[in-house]
Amino acid sequence: MAKIIVTGAAGFIGSHLAETLLQQGEEVIGIDEFNDYYDPMLKRKNIAHLHQSPGFTLIEGDIQFLDWQKLLKNVDVVYHQAAQAGVRASWGKAFRGYTERNINATQILLEAAKDAKHLKRLVFASSSSIYGDAEALPTHEGICPQPVSPYGITKLAAETLCRLYHKNFGVPSVSLRYFTVYGPKQRPDMAFHKFFKSILQDEAIPIYGDGQQTREFTFISDVIAANLAAASAPVAVGEIFNIGGGSRVVLAEVLDTIEEIVGKSIKRNHIEKAMGDARHTGADVSKAQRILGYQPQVSLREGLTQEWEWIKSLY
Ligand code: NAD
């Protein structure tokens, strides 16, 4: 049985990860500060069932102020999922929250990880937003990052810190650049969650811009599989991997699929393109395939159906 820390354990991705690890019989220390970027009650709900697992401990607090030397004792793997997410909200005064939660918190964790002799892996949740409007699609890891949002800049800074602490101090970090993750428990500020909620409440769904933007969507269970592989693949240390869902789709076409799933036509409300949104994203996942054995398993239609079922149970 391994001892594992999941930061951001009450969030969308962290809660799924903690659940899978507990199902595998691991001991999981979940860390979350339950901030109010979105309703903290949703976060409590995400992990409510985990408290029944004897292997689960929850620590409520801000990463920046925890005793990491003590926490990392005998810990095998840290999955660092905690962050201030959201590209559109990262402008203006909110930016301080992004630098603290994404850059400062990661640096504090890495400083402690330097001296954690037992630690075998630190998996960092990076983001496709570091690419910005990438010149080549699908984008491979070697392309020069050019974020178009303040959020993307903070994720790139944190990822670079992981690389530096690996290079200079041997911290066994691995970074995974997730491409738009979706599925049950998706954050309420994310597109599919908003779409399904609007449909359920018979409201028009908000679409930024002309709807011709393309996205690579990645189902949550594929992201969890990638994390587990990143924590165990022998040659993954010090590396960066794209984690995508296997195909790039035009947003307007996803809406057609959604209409089929919900069984009714949906009202669309086109609003102005948001600042910080990349026009297109697309992942070249060949490196993750080669080194992590990563292969996305869940089709968009199947994944959207699961998210729709969850939304109906939530509202
Ligand atoms: P989320 O907001 O649902 O989860 C993040 C959790 O971290 C929250 O519960 C929050 O309370 C917690 N947290 C934030 N700062 C903290 C701190 N300083 N101390 C303790 N807890 C803190 O977000 P998510 O969608 O699950 O994203 C998880 C990770 O994946 C993030 O690092 C995000 O940047 C990254 N990511 C997500 C996506 C996506 O599509 N969801 C895409 C790319 C990257």
Coordinates of C-alpha atoms and ligand atoms in Angstrom, one line a residue:
M1 CA 0.0 0.0 0.0
A2 CA 1.5 3.3 -1.1
K3 CA 1.0 6.6 0.8
I4 CA -0.2 9.3 -1.5
I5 CA -1.0 13.0 -1.3
V6 CA -3.6 14.5 -3.7
T7 CA -3.7 18.3 -3.6
G8 CA -6.9 19.9 -4.7
A9 CA -8.6 16.6 -3.6
A10 CA -12.1 18.1 -3.4
G11 CA -12.0 19.6 -6.9
F12 CA -13.2 18.1 -10.2
I13 CA -10.1 16.1 -11.1
G14 CA -8.6 15.7 -7.6
S15 CA -11.8 14.0 -6.3
H16 CA -11.9 11.5 -9.1
L17 CA -8.2 10.7 -8.6
A18 CA -8.6 10.3 -4.8
E19 CA -11.5 8.0 -5.4
T20 CA -9.6 5.8 -7.9
L21 CA -6.6 5.5 -5.6
L22 CA -8.7 4.5 -2.6
Q23 CA -10.4 1.9 -4.8
Q24 CA -7.0 0.5 -5.5
G25 CA -6.4 0.2 -1.8
E26 CA -3.9 3.1 -1.4
E27 CA -3.7 5.4 1.6
V28 CA -4.7 8.9 0.4
I29 CA -4.2 12.2 2.2
G30 CA -6.4 14.7 0.4
I31 CA -5.5 18.4 0.8
D32 CA -7.9 21.2 -0.2
E33 CA -8.7 24.7 1.1
F34 CA -12.3 24.7 -0.3
N35 CA -11.9 28.2 -1.7
D36 CA -15.0 29.9 -3.1
Y37 CA -13.9 30.1 -6.8
Y38 CA -17.1 28.0 -7.1
D39 CA -19.5 26.8 -4.5
P40 CA -17.5 25.0 -1.9
M41 CA -20.6 22.8 -1.2
L42 CA -20.1 21.2 -4.6
K43 CA -16.5 20.3 -3.5
R44 CA -17.8 18.8 -0.2
K45 CA -20.2 16.8 -2.3
N46 CA -17.5 15.6 -4.6
I47 CA -15.7 13.9 -1.7
A48 CA -18.6 13.1 0.7
H49 CA -18.4 9.4 -0.1
L50 CA -14.6 9.2 0.4
H51 CA -14.9 9.7 4.1
Q52 CA -16.2 6.2 4.4
S53 CA -12.9 4.8 3.1
P54 CA -10.6 4.0 6.0
G55 CA -7.6 4.9 3.9
F56 CA -8.8 8.5 3.4
T57 CA -7.6 11.6 5.4
L58 CA -8.7 15.1 4.6
I59 CA -6.6 18.1 5.5
E60 CA -8.3 21.4 5.0
G61 CA -5.9 24.2 4.4
D62 CA -3.9 26.3 2.0
I63 CA -0.9 24.6 0.6
Q64 CA 1.2 27.7 1.2
F65 CA 0.8 27.4 5.0
L66 CA 1.1 23.7 5.7
D67 CA 4.0 21.9 7.3
W68 CA 5.2 20.1 4.2
Q69 CA 8.3 18.5 5.7
K70 CA 6.1 16.7 8.1
L71 CA 3.4 15.9 5.5
L72 CA 5.8 14.4 3.0
K73 CA 7.3 12.0 5.5
N74 CA 7.0 8.4 4.0
V75 CA 4.9 9.7 1.1
D76 CA 5.5 7.8 -2.2
V77 CA 3.6 10.0 -4.7
V78 CA 2.2 13.5 -4.7
Y79 CA -0.5 14.4 -7.4
H80 CA -0.5 18.1 -7.4
Q81 CA -3.9 19.1 -8.8
A82 CA -4.6 22.1 -6.7
A83 CA -4.7 25.4 -8.6
Q84 CA -6.7 28.4 -9.4
A85 CA -8.3 27.3 -12.7
G86 CA -10.2 29.3 -15.3
V87 CA -8.7 31.3 -18.2
R88 CA -11.4 34.0 -18.5
A89 CA -11.4 35.0 -14.8
S90 CA -7.6 35.4 -14.7
W91 CA -7.4 39.0 -15.8
G92 CA -7.4 42.0 -13.5
K93 CA -7.4 41.9 -9.7
A94 CA -8.0 38.2 -9.7
F95 CA -4.5 37.6 -11.0
R96 CA -3.0 37.6 -7.5
G97 CA -5.0 34.5 -6.6
Y98 CA -3.6 32.8 -9.7
T99 CA 0.0 33.7 -8.8
E100 CA -0.5 32.5 -5.2
R101 CA -2.4 29.3 -5.9
N102 CA -0.5 28.3 -9.0
I103 CA 3.0 29.6 -8.7
N104 CA 3.7 30.2 -5.0
A105 CA 1.9 27.1 -3.7
T106 CA 3.8 24.9 -6.3
Q107 CA 7.1 26.4 -5.3
I108 CA 6.5 25.8 -1.6
L109 CA 5.6 22.2 -2.4
L110 CA 8.7 21.7 -4.5
E111 CA 11.0 23.2 -1.9
A112 CA 9.8 20.6 0.6
A113 CA 10.0 17.8 -2.0
K114 CA 13.7 18.5 -2.4
D115 CA 14.4 17.0 1.0
A116 CA 11.7 14.3 0.9
K117 CA 13.9 11.2 0.5
H118 CA 11.0 8.8 0.2
L119 CA 9.2 10.6 -2.6
K120 CA 9.2 8.7 -5.8
R121 CA 7.0 10.9 -8.0
L122 CA 5.4 14.3 -8.1
V123 CA 2.8 14.6 -10.8
F124 CA 1.9 18.1 -11.8
A125 CA -1.3 19.1 -13.4
S126 CA -0.3 21.4 -16.2
S127 CA -2.5 22.7 -19.0
S128 CA -2.9 23.0 -22.7
S129 CA -3.4 26.8 -22.0
I130 CA 0.4 27.2 -21.9
Y131 CA 0.4 26.8 -25.7
G132 CA -1.9 29.7 -26.4
D133 CA -2.6 30.1 -30.1
A134 CA -0.1 27.4 -31.1
E135 CA 1.3 27.6 -34.6
A136 CA 1.1 23.8 -35.2
L137 CA -1.9 21.6 -34.7
P138 CA -2.0 19.0 -33.3
T139 CA 0.5 20.5 -30.9
H140 CA 3.5 18.5 -29.7
E141 CA 5.4 19.2 -26.4
G142 CA 8.4 20.7 -28.2
I143 CA 6.6 23.7 -29.5
C144 CA 7.4 27.1 -28.0
P145 CA 4.7 27.9 -25.3
Q146 CA 2.9 31.2 -25.9
P147 CA 0.1 31.5 -23.4
V148 CA -2.7 34.0 -24.3
S149 CA -4.2 34.2 -20.7
P150 CA -2.7 35.2 -17.4
Y151 CA -3.8 31.7 -16.1
G152 CA -1.7 30.1 -18.9
I153 CA 1.3 32.1 -17.8
T154 CA 1.0 30.9 -14.2
K155 CA 0.6 27.3 -15.2
L156 CA 3.7 27.6 -17.5
A157 CA 5.6 29.2 -14.6
A158 CA 4.6 26.3 -12.2
E159 CA 5.5 23.7 -14.8
T160 CA 8.9 25.4 -15.4
L161 CA 9.5 25.3 -11.6
C162 CA 8.8 21.6 -11.6
R163 CA 11.4 21.2 -14.4
L164 CA 14.0 23.3 -12.5
Y165 CA 13.5 21.4 -9.2
H166 CA 14.0 18.2 -11.1
K167 CA 17.1 19.4 -12.9
N168 CA 18.8 21.0 -10.0
F169 CA 17.6 19.0 -7.0
G170 CA 16.4 15.7 -8.5
V171 CA 12.7 16.2 -7.5
P172 CA 11.0 13.4 -9.4
S173 CA 8.5 15.6 -11.2
V174 CA 6.4 14.8 -14.2
S175 CA 4.0 17.4 -15.9
L176 CA 0.8 16.5 -17.7
R177 CA -0.7 19.1 -20.0
Y178 CA -4.4 18.4 -19.8
F179 CA -6.6 19.4 -22.8
T180 CA -10.1 20.6 -21.6
V181 CA -11.2 17.9 -19.2
Y182 CA -14.9 17.0 -18.9
G183 CA -17.2 14.4 -17.3
P184 CA -19.1 14.1 -14.0
K185 CA -18.2 16.7 -11.4
Q186 CA -16.9 19.1 -14.0
R187 CA -16.4 22.6 -12.6
P188 CA -19.5 24.8 -13.0
D189 CA -17.6 27.5 -14.8
M190 CA -16.7 25.0 -17.6
A191 CA -18.6 24.9 -21.0
F192 CA -20.3 21.5 -20.9
H193 CA -21.4 22.0 -17.3
K194 CA -22.9 25.4 -18.2
F195 CA -24.5 24.0 -21.4
F196 CA -26.2 21.0 -19.7
K197 CA -27.4 23.1 -16.8
S198 CA -28.9 25.7 -19.2
I199 CA -30.6 22.9 -21.2
L200 CA -32.0 21.4 -18.0
Q201 CA -33.4 24.8 -17.0
D202 CA -34.6 25.5 -20.5
E203 CA -32.4 28.5 -21.1
A204 CA -30.3 29.4 -24.1
I205 CA -26.7 28.2 -23.9
P206 CA -23.9 30.8 -24.0
I207 CA -21.4 30.4 -26.9
Y208 CA -18.4 32.5 -27.0
G209 CA -17.7 33.8 -30.5
D210 CA -18.9 32.1 -33.7
G211 CA -18.8 28.5 -32.4
Q212 CA -16.2 27.6 -35.0
Q213 CA -13.4 27.3 -32.5
T214 CA -12.0 23.8 -32.1
R215 CA -11.2 22.0 -28.9
E216 CA -9.6 18.8 -27.8
F217 CA -11.8 17.4 -25.0
T218 CA -10.5 14.8 -22.6
F219 CA -12.7 12.6 -20.5
I220 CA -12.0 12.5 -16.8
S221 CA -11.2 8.7 -16.6
D222 CA -8.6 9.1 -19.3
V223 CA -6.9 11.9 -17.3
I224 CA -6.9 9.7 -14.2
A225 CA -5.3 6.8 -16.2
A226 CA -2.6 9.2 -17.4
N227 CA -1.9 10.4 -13.9
L228 CA -1.5 6.8 -12.6
A229 CA 0.8 6.0 -15.5
A230 CA 2.9 9.1 -14.9
A231 CA 3.4 8.1 -11.3
S232 CA 4.7 4.7 -12.3
A233 CA 6.3 4.7 -15.7
P234 CA 10.1 4.4 -15.1
V235 CA 11.3 6.9 -17.7
A236 CA 8.6 9.6 -17.1
V237 CA 10.6 11.5 -14.5
G238 CA 11.5 15.0 -15.6
E239 CA 9.2 14.8 -18.7
I240 CA 6.2 16.7 -19.9
F241 CA 3.3 15.0 -21.7
N242 CA 0.2 16.2 -23.6
I243 CA -2.9 14.5 -22.3
G244 CA -5.7 14.8 -24.9
G245 CA -8.9 12.9 -25.7
G246 CA -7.9 11.7 -29.1
S247 CA -9.7 14.1 -31.4
R248 CA -10.2 17.8 -32.1
V249 CA -13.8 18.9 -32.6
V250 CA -15.6 22.1 -33.8
L251 CA -17.6 23.5 -30.9
A252 CA -20.7 23.9 -33.1
E253 CA -20.6 20.2 -34.0
V254 CA -20.4 19.2 -30.3
L255 CA -23.7 21.1 -29.8
D256 CA -25.3 18.8 -32.4
T257 CA -24.1 15.8 -30.5
I258 CA -25.4 17.3 -27.3
E259 CA -28.8 17.9 -28.9
E260 CA -28.9 14.2 -29.8
I261 CA -28.0 13.2 -26.2
V262 CA -30.6 15.4 -24.5
G263 CA -33.2 14.6 -27.1
K264 CA -34.3 18.2 -27.9
S265 CA -33.2 21.2 -29.8
I266 CA -31.1 23.7 -27.9
K267 CA -31.3 27.5 -27.9
R268 CA -27.9 29.1 -28.6
N269 CA -26.9 32.5 -27.4
H270 CA -23.8 33.8 -29.2
I271 CA -21.8 36.2 -27.0
E272 CA -18.6 38.0 -27.6
K273 CA -15.4 35.9 -27.8
A274 CA -13.7 35.9 -24.3
M275 CA -10.3 37.3 -23.8
G276 CA -7.8 34.6 -23.0
D277 CA -9.5 31.8 -25.0
A278 CA -7.3 30.1 -27.5
R279 CA -9.0 29.7 -30.9
H280 CA -8.0 26.1 -31.4
T281 CA -6.5 23.4 -29.3
G282 CA -5.4 20.0 -30.4
A283 CA -3.0 17.5 -28.7
D284 CA -0.3 15.4 -30.2
V285 CA -0.3 12.6 -27.7
S286 CA 2.3 10.3 -29.3
K287 CA 4.8 10.9 -26.6
A288 CA 2.3 9.9 -23.9
Q289 CA 1.4 6.9 -25.9
R290 CA 5.0 5.9 -26.3
I291 CA 6.2 6.4 -22.7
L292 CA 3.1 6.2 -20.6
G293 CA 1.2 3.7 -22.7
Y294 CA -1.5 6.3 -22.7
Q295 CA -4.5 5.7 -25.0
P296 CA -7.7 7.7 -24.6
Q297 CA -10.6 5.2 -24.1
V298 CA -13.8 7.3 -23.9
S299 CA -15.4 8.9 -27.0
L300 CA -16.9 12.3 -26.8
R301 CA -20.5 11.0 -27.2
E302 CA -20.0 8.5 -24.4
G303 CA -18.3 11.0 -22.1
L304 CA -21.0 13.7 -22.7
T305 CA -23.7 11.2 -21.9
Q306 CA -22.1 10.4 -18.6
E307 CA -21.8 14.2 -17.8
W308 CA -25.5 14.8 -18.7
E309 CA -26.6 12.0 -16.4
W310 CA -24.6 13.5 -13.6
I311 CA -25.9 17.1 -14.2
K312 CA -29.5 15.7 -14.1
S313 CA -28.8 14.2 -10.7
L314 CA -27.1 17.4 -9.4
Y315 CA -29.8 20.1 -10.3
Ligands
NAD1 P1 -10.9 22.6 -9.4 O1 -11.0 24.1 -9.1 O2 -12.2 21.8 -9.4 O3 -10.0 21.9 -8.3 C1 -8.9 22.6 -7.7 C2 -9.0 22.5 -6.2 O4 -7.8 23.0 -5.6 C3 -10.2 23.2 -5.6 O5 -11.0 22.4 -4.9 C4 -9.5 24.3 -4.7 O6 -10.2 24.5 -3.5 C5 -8.1 23.7 -4.4 N1 -7.1 24.6 -4.2 C6 -6.7 25.7 -4.9 N2 -5.7 26.3 -4.4 C7 -5.4 25.7 -3.2 C8 -4.4 25.9 -2.2 N3 -3.5 26.9 -2.3 N4 -4.4 25.0 -1.2 C9 -5.3 24.0 -1.1 N5 -6.2 23.8 -2.0 C10 -6.3 24.6 -3.1 O7 -10.1 22.4 -10.7 P2 -9.9 21.2 -11.7 O8 -10.7 21.5 -13.0 O9 -10.2 19.9 -11.0 O10 -8.4 21.3 -12.1 C11 -7.4 20.5 -11.4 C12 -6.1 20.8 -12.0 O11 -6.0 20.6 -13.4 C13 -5.7 22.3 -11.9 O12 -4.3 22.3 -11.6 C14 -5.9 22.9 -13.2 O13 -5.1 24.0 -13.5 C15 -5.6 21.7 -14.1 N6 -6.2 21.7 -15.4 C16 -7.6 21.5 -15.5 C17 -8.2 21.4 -16.7 C18 -9.7 21.2 -16.8 O14 -10.2 21.1 -18.0 N7 -10.4 21.0 -15.7 C19 -7.4 21.6 -17.9 C20 -6.1 21.8 -17.8 C21 -5.5 21.8 -16.5

